[in-house]
Amino acid sequence: MLIKKIGNFRIDDSKKRDGCMRKVNFDLDALRSFSTGMELGSFAKAADKLGRSTSAISAQLKKLEEQAGTPILRKEGRGLGLTDAGEVLLGYARRILELNDEAWMALGGLELEGWVRLGMQEDFGEHLLSDVLGRFARSHPGVRIEAKIARNGELMTQVRTAKLDLVLAWQAGNDIPHTESVGTYPLQWIGPADRPLGPWRERGGPVPLVAFEAPCLMRSMATEALDRAGIPWRLVFTSHSLGGVWAAVAAGLGVTVRTRFGMTPGLRVLSPEEYGLPKLPALGLAIHRAEAEPAPVCRRLHEIMRESIAELEGRLR
């Protein structure tokens, strides 16, 4: 009897039937405006970057909501935030745009061959390097990439002497002539996520610092900020690797100073006001080139690095 009833079931409303089968083709330009606006934290900035008017961006967002069939943005204070549907769409938008751009670059670089030597800091080794290498390898399978993870000073020396073609490094006043700034990022006091910070707060003792072995740019900036504020400090742990620094902080040995790039689970950003720590400056990040006019393969890798950094920054907001 049940089988008979199911067999007799039919949809008589042709409009509903057609609606169930209809698929929406999201507008790529609208998805790019949406994704760029969320990455930059402002649709006005997205309009400037994409060379569009703010009214054009608004029209694209409205079109996306119509295509999605549900609101993707909501008012959040003076700005806009994502709805649940907007969060889902943003994730897909990034994937769609990445595949679209990858296809475009692959078609434009089918004949690209050669060898590129890339260097970057450990801050970007886990999250950014795999993304950059994966995207480039899929688009340009004929190009070989040699990647090196090292400290800032070593990277800058190697790009100056043309032992590396491209380097992603913090700006420490030692830029080379062929440098493109990709952004400025605030330094943060970083401590353990779920462990007490020790008695130094209550007793007014020295701040326990975890840092790279000297010389280290961020270590120097941390100690200089503490000295200017008249706050005593002591080094409790030094490491030659970022993984060692993160592990020591997560274990509750002390605090460190880095940017949010590369932070691992078990860590959190500390409010300077709450913990009696001095405010820290921001640090510039740049892509340095060994040559003024690099080879086409270097230019393509440079473009992918710039895009990947912007996407990573958007995810950290």
Short mmCIF file of C-alpha atoms in Angstrom, two decimals:
data_model
loop_
_atom_site.label_atom_id
_atom_site.label_comp_id
_atom_site.label_asym_id
_atom_site.label_seq_id
_atom_site.Cartn_x
_atom_site.Cartn_y
_atom_site.Cartn_z
CA MET A 1 0.00 0.00 0.00
CA LEU A 2 2.85 2.42 0.90
CA ILE A 3 4.62 1.71 -2.39
CA LYS A 4 1.43 2.33 -4.29
CA LYS A 5 0.89 5.68 -2.57
CA ILE A 6 4.46 6.77 -3.33
CA GLY A 7 4.10 5.66 -6.92
CA ASN A 8 0.96 7.73 -7.32
CA PHE A 9 2.59 10.86 -5.91
CA ARG A 10 3.08 13.56 -8.55
CA ILE A 11 4.00 17.24 -8.62
CA ASP A 12 1.28 19.02 -10.55
CA ASP A 13 2.55 22.57 -10.13
CA SER A 14 4.86 23.08 -13.12
CA LYS A 15 6.23 26.34 -11.70
CA LYS A 16 7.35 24.66 -8.50
CA ARG A 17 8.87 21.82 -10.48
CA ASP A 18 10.81 24.22 -12.68
CA GLY A 19 11.88 26.20 -9.61
CA CYS A 20 13.30 23.10 -7.93
CA MET A 21 15.40 22.32 -10.99
CA ARG A 22 16.58 25.85 -11.73
CA LYS A 23 20.20 26.60 -10.84
CA VAL A 24 21.60 30.07 -10.23
CA ASN A 25 24.84 31.22 -11.84
CA PHE A 26 26.37 33.64 -9.37
CA ASP A 27 27.88 36.75 -10.92
CA LEU A 28 31.69 36.55 -10.66
CA ASP A 29 32.16 40.33 -10.55
CA ALA A 30 29.63 40.55 -7.73
CA LEU A 31 31.34 37.72 -5.85
CA ARG A 32 34.68 39.52 -6.23
CA SER A 33 33.24 42.77 -4.87
CA PHE A 34 31.67 40.88 -1.96
CA SER A 35 34.87 38.98 -1.14
CA THR A 36 37.13 42.04 -1.53
CA GLY A 37 34.87 44.16 0.68
CA MET A 38 34.94 41.58 3.46
CA GLU A 39 38.72 41.17 3.18
CA LEU A 40 39.33 44.93 3.38
CA GLY A 41 36.66 45.49 6.01
CA SER A 42 35.01 48.16 3.88
CA PHE A 43 33.03 48.15 0.65
CA ALA A 44 34.19 51.71 0.00
CA LYS A 45 37.78 50.43 0.01
CA ALA A 46 36.69 47.58 -2.24
CA ALA A 47 35.26 50.10 -4.69
CA ASP A 48 38.59 51.97 -4.81
CA LYS A 49 40.59 48.78 -5.24
CA LEU A 50 38.34 47.39 -7.98
CA GLY A 51 37.93 50.72 -9.79
CA ARG A 52 34.16 50.90 -9.27
CA SER A 53 31.79 53.37 -7.69
CA THR A 54 30.26 52.63 -4.30
CA SER A 55 26.81 52.62 -5.91
CA ALA A 56 27.98 49.94 -8.36
CA ILE A 57 29.26 47.83 -5.47
CA SER A 58 25.92 48.27 -3.65
CA ALA A 59 24.06 47.16 -6.77
CA GLN A 60 26.25 44.06 -7.01
CA LEU A 61 25.60 43.16 -3.37
CA LYS A 62 21.88 43.57 -3.93
CA LYS A 63 22.14 41.31 -6.97
CA LEU A 64 23.95 38.67 -4.91
CA GLU A 65 21.21 38.71 -2.29
CA GLU A 66 18.60 38.30 -5.00
CA GLN A 67 20.51 35.38 -6.47
CA ALA A 68 21.02 33.82 -3.04
CA GLY A 69 17.36 34.31 -2.19
CA THR A 70 18.25 35.49 1.32
CA PRO A 71 20.08 38.41 3.00
CA ILE A 72 23.84 37.99 3.16
CA LEU A 73 24.63 41.19 5.08
CA ARG A 74 23.20 42.76 8.21
CA LYS A 75 23.78 46.02 10.05
CA GLU A 76 26.46 45.72 12.71
CA GLY A 77 27.04 48.97 14.57
CA ARG A 78 27.98 51.55 11.95
CA GLY A 79 29.06 48.94 9.46
CA LEU A 80 27.87 45.69 7.94
CA GLY A 81 28.34 42.13 9.14
CA LEU A 82 27.63 38.75 7.63
CA THR A 83 24.47 36.78 8.15
CA ASP A 84 24.73 33.01 8.47
CA ALA A 85 24.00 32.74 4.75
CA GLY A 86 26.62 35.41 4.06
CA GLU A 87 29.30 33.42 5.91
CA VAL A 88 28.50 30.36 3.82
CA LEU A 89 28.50 32.36 0.58
CA LEU A 90 31.79 34.08 1.42
CA GLY A 91 33.54 30.75 1.80
CA TYR A 92 32.25 29.58 -1.56
CA ALA A 93 33.01 32.95 -3.17
CA ARG A 94 36.67 32.68 -2.20
CA ARG A 95 36.90 29.17 -3.62
CA ILE A 96 35.11 30.12 -6.84
CA LEU A 97 37.29 33.19 -7.39
CA GLU A 98 40.46 31.29 -6.60
CA LEU A 99 39.57 28.65 -9.19
CA ASN A 100 38.58 31.32 -11.73
CA ASP A 101 41.84 33.23 -11.24
CA GLU A 102 43.83 30.02 -11.29
CA ALA A 103 42.27 29.08 -14.64
CA TRP A 104 43.06 32.52 -16.05
CA MET A 105 46.66 32.36 -14.88
CA ALA A 106 47.08 28.80 -16.14
CA LEU A 107 45.89 29.73 -19.63
CA GLY A 108 48.16 32.75 -19.66
CA GLY A 109 51.16 30.81 -18.41
CA LEU A 110 51.00 27.52 -20.29
CA GLU A 111 54.40 28.21 -21.79
CA LEU A 112 56.01 29.39 -18.55
CA GLU A 113 59.01 27.35 -17.52
CA GLY A 114 61.97 27.97 -15.30
CA TRP A 115 63.02 28.12 -11.68
CA VAL A 116 62.07 30.52 -8.88
CA ARG A 117 63.77 30.77 -5.49
CA LEU A 118 61.36 31.99 -2.81
CA GLY A 119 62.04 32.92 0.81
CA MET A 120 59.72 33.78 3.69
CA GLN A 121 59.60 33.84 7.46
CA GLU A 122 58.22 31.11 9.71
CA ASP A 123 55.21 33.33 10.47
CA PHE A 124 53.96 32.44 7.00
CA GLY A 125 55.47 29.01 6.54
CA GLU A 126 52.50 26.91 7.62
CA HIS A 127 49.47 28.81 6.32
CA LEU A 128 50.72 30.92 3.43
CA LEU A 129 53.51 28.87 1.88
CA SER A 130 51.40 25.79 1.15
CA ASP A 131 48.68 27.95 -0.40
CA VAL A 132 51.14 29.87 -2.60
CA LEU A 133 53.00 26.76 -3.73
CA GLY A 134 49.80 24.83 -4.40
CA ARG A 135 48.20 27.57 -6.46
CA PHE A 136 51.34 28.24 -8.44
CA ALA A 137 52.07 24.57 -9.12
CA ARG A 138 48.54 23.94 -10.41
CA SER A 139 48.69 26.98 -12.71
CA HIS A 140 52.28 26.52 -13.91
CA PRO A 141 53.33 22.88 -13.68
CA GLY A 142 56.42 23.55 -15.79
CA VAL A 143 57.99 25.86 -13.20
CA ARG A 144 60.19 24.61 -10.37
CA ILE A 145 60.05 26.46 -7.03
CA GLU A 146 62.73 26.28 -4.37
CA ALA A 147 61.37 27.57 -1.05
CA LYS A 148 63.40 28.61 1.98
CA ILE A 149 62.11 29.42 5.48
CA ALA A 150 64.54 31.58 7.46
CA ARG A 151 64.94 34.60 9.76
CA ASN A 152 64.47 38.13 8.49
CA GLY A 153 68.16 39.09 8.37
CA GLU A 154 69.19 35.97 6.48
CA LEU A 155 66.40 36.39 3.94
CA MET A 156 67.33 40.01 3.25
CA THR A 157 71.00 39.09 2.79
CA GLN A 158 70.13 36.36 0.32
CA VAL A 159 67.81 38.49 -1.79
CA ARG A 160 70.44 41.28 -1.90
CA THR A 161 73.02 38.83 -3.18
CA ALA A 162 70.53 37.31 -5.65
CA LYS A 163 70.59 33.91 -3.94
CA LEU A 164 66.81 34.27 -3.64
CA ASP A 165 64.54 35.80 -6.30
CA LEU A 166 61.60 36.80 -4.09
CA VAL A 167 61.43 37.28 -0.34
CA LEU A 168 58.48 38.01 1.94
CA ALA A 169 59.96 39.73 4.99
CA TRP A 170 59.25 42.30 7.67
CA GLN A 171 60.48 45.82 6.98
CA ALA A 172 63.21 46.80 9.39
CA GLY A 173 64.62 49.85 7.66
CA ASN A 174 66.89 47.70 5.51
CA ASP A 175 64.79 47.48 2.35
CA ILE A 176 66.41 46.85 -1.00
CA PRO A 177 65.61 49.02 -4.06
CA HIS A 178 63.10 46.55 -5.50
CA THR A 179 60.51 46.38 -2.73
CA GLU A 180 56.71 46.42 -2.72
CA SER A 181 54.93 47.04 0.57
CA VAL A 182 51.94 44.75 1.08
CA GLY A 183 50.67 46.14 4.36
CA THR A 184 51.32 47.28 7.92
CA TYR A 185 50.35 45.01 10.79
CA PRO A 186 50.17 45.76 14.53
CA LEU A 187 52.45 43.88 16.88
CA GLN A 188 50.61 42.08 19.67
CA TRP A 189 51.37 40.81 23.13
CA ILE A 190 50.57 37.11 22.94
CA GLY A 191 50.05 34.76 25.89
CA PRO A 192 48.63 31.33 26.68
CA ALA A 193 44.94 30.82 25.97
CA ASP A 194 44.03 28.77 29.03
CA ARG A 195 46.84 29.12 31.56
CA PRO A 196 47.52 31.75 34.24
CA LEU A 197 50.15 34.31 33.34
CA GLY A 198 52.04 33.89 36.61
CA PRO A 199 52.66 36.14 39.64
CA TRP A 200 54.42 39.00 37.82
CA ARG A 201 51.14 40.90 37.38
CA GLU A 202 50.23 40.90 41.07
CA ARG A 203 53.74 41.33 42.49
CA GLY A 204 54.96 43.86 39.98
CA GLY A 205 57.88 41.65 39.03
CA PRO A 206 59.60 41.55 35.66
CA VAL A 207 57.59 40.54 32.61
CA PRO A 208 58.66 37.04 31.52
CA LEU A 209 59.58 37.20 27.83
CA VAL A 210 59.69 34.36 25.34
CA ALA A 211 61.52 35.28 22.14
CA PHE A 212 63.74 34.26 19.27
CA GLU A 213 67.47 34.09 19.84
CA ALA A 214 69.17 37.43 19.12
CA PRO A 215 69.27 39.23 16.80
CA CYS A 216 65.49 39.44 16.49
CA LEU A 217 63.54 42.48 15.29
CA MET A 218 60.39 41.80 17.32
CA ARG A 219 62.36 40.90 20.45
CA SER A 220 64.15 44.27 20.23
CA MET A 221 60.86 46.12 19.72
CA ALA A 222 59.33 44.38 22.75
CA THR A 223 62.24 45.18 25.10
CA GLU A 224 62.47 48.76 23.85
CA ALA A 225 58.74 49.29 24.53
CA LEU A 226 59.09 47.86 28.04
CA ASP A 227 62.17 49.98 28.75
CA ARG A 228 60.44 53.17 27.59
CA ALA A 229 57.51 52.37 29.88
CA GLY A 230 59.83 51.67 32.83
CA ILE A 231 58.58 48.08 33.11
CA PRO A 232 61.17 45.47 34.18
CA TRP A 233 61.48 42.31 32.10
CA ARG A 234 63.53 39.12 31.88
CA LEU A 235 64.07 36.55 29.18
CA VAL A 236 62.74 33.20 30.38
CA PHE A 237 63.00 31.25 27.12
CA THR A 238 64.71 31.74 23.78
CA SER A 239 64.37 29.60 20.68
CA HIS A 240 65.80 29.45 17.17
CA SER A 241 62.36 28.48 15.80
CA LEU A 242 58.90 30.01 15.90
CA GLY A 243 57.44 26.64 16.85
CA GLY A 244 59.57 26.69 20.00
CA VAL A 245 58.38 30.21 20.87
CA TRP A 246 54.71 29.26 20.42
CA ALA A 247 55.14 26.08 22.49
CA ALA A 248 56.79 27.93 25.39
CA VAL A 249 54.07 30.59 25.45
CA ALA A 250 51.27 28.00 25.25
CA ALA A 251 52.86 26.19 28.20
CA GLY A 252 52.60 29.36 30.30
CA LEU A 253 56.31 30.18 30.55
CA GLY A 254 55.80 33.78 29.52
CA VAL A 255 54.54 36.17 26.86
CA THR A 256 55.90 37.07 23.46
CA VAL A 257 55.52 39.77 20.82
CA ARG A 258 54.51 38.84 17.27
CA THR A 259 51.76 39.67 14.80
CA ARG A 260 48.66 37.49 14.48
CA PHE A 261 50.15 35.76 11.45
CA GLY A 262 51.05 32.17 12.24
CA MET A 263 49.44 32.04 15.69
CA THR A 264 48.68 28.47 16.73
CA PRO A 265 45.89 27.05 18.92
CA GLY A 266 46.51 27.54 22.62
CA LEU A 267 47.46 31.20 22.24
CA ARG A 268 45.59 34.48 22.57
CA VAL A 269 46.21 38.17 22.02
CA LEU A 270 46.56 40.06 25.32
CA SER A 271 45.09 43.50 25.90
CA PRO A 272 47.94 45.85 26.94
CA GLU A 273 45.59 47.84 29.21
CA GLU A 274 44.37 44.73 31.02
CA TYR A 275 47.83 43.34 31.69
CA GLY A 276 49.74 46.56 32.28
CA LEU A 277 51.86 46.16 29.17
CA PRO A 278 52.97 48.98 26.86
CA LYS A 279 51.34 49.54 23.50
CA LEU A 280 53.33 48.28 20.56
CA PRO A 281 53.98 49.77 17.12
CA ALA A 282 53.00 48.30 13.78
CA LEU A 283 55.40 46.56 11.44
CA GLY A 284 55.53 46.76 7.66
CA LEU A 285 55.54 43.68 5.47
CA ALA A 286 56.99 43.68 1.97
CA ILE A 287 57.83 41.50 -1.00
CA HIS A 288 61.46 42.08 -1.98
CA ARG A 289 62.80 41.24 -5.44
CA ALA A 290 66.39 40.55 -6.41
CA GLU A 291 65.92 42.23 -9.80
CA ALA A 292 64.14 45.38 -10.95
CA GLU A 293 62.66 43.54 -13.94
CA PRO A 294 62.15 39.94 -12.84
CA ALA A 295 61.44 37.05 -15.19
CA PRO A 296 57.78 36.29 -16.04
CA VAL A 297 57.71 33.33 -13.64
CA CYS A 298 58.80 35.63 -10.79
CA ARG A 299 56.15 38.18 -11.67
CA ARG A 300 53.44 35.51 -11.60
CA LEU A 301 54.61 34.18 -8.24
CA HIS A 302 54.72 37.75 -6.93
CA GLU A 303 51.06 38.23 -7.93
CA ILE A 304 49.97 35.00 -6.24
CA MET A 305 51.83 35.93 -3.04
CA ARG A 306 50.14 39.32 -2.93
CA GLU A 307 46.69 37.78 -3.38
CA SER A 308 47.31 35.04 -0.82
CA ILE A 309 48.47 37.55 1.81
CA ALA A 310 45.29 39.60 1.30
CA GLU A 311 43.15 36.49 1.68
CA LEU A 312 45.02 35.38 4.82
CA GLU A 313 44.65 38.87 6.30
CA GLY A 314 40.90 38.73 5.62
CA ARG A 315 40.59 35.44 7.48
CA LEU A 316 42.42 36.90 10.51
CA ARG A 317 40.04 39.85 10.88
#
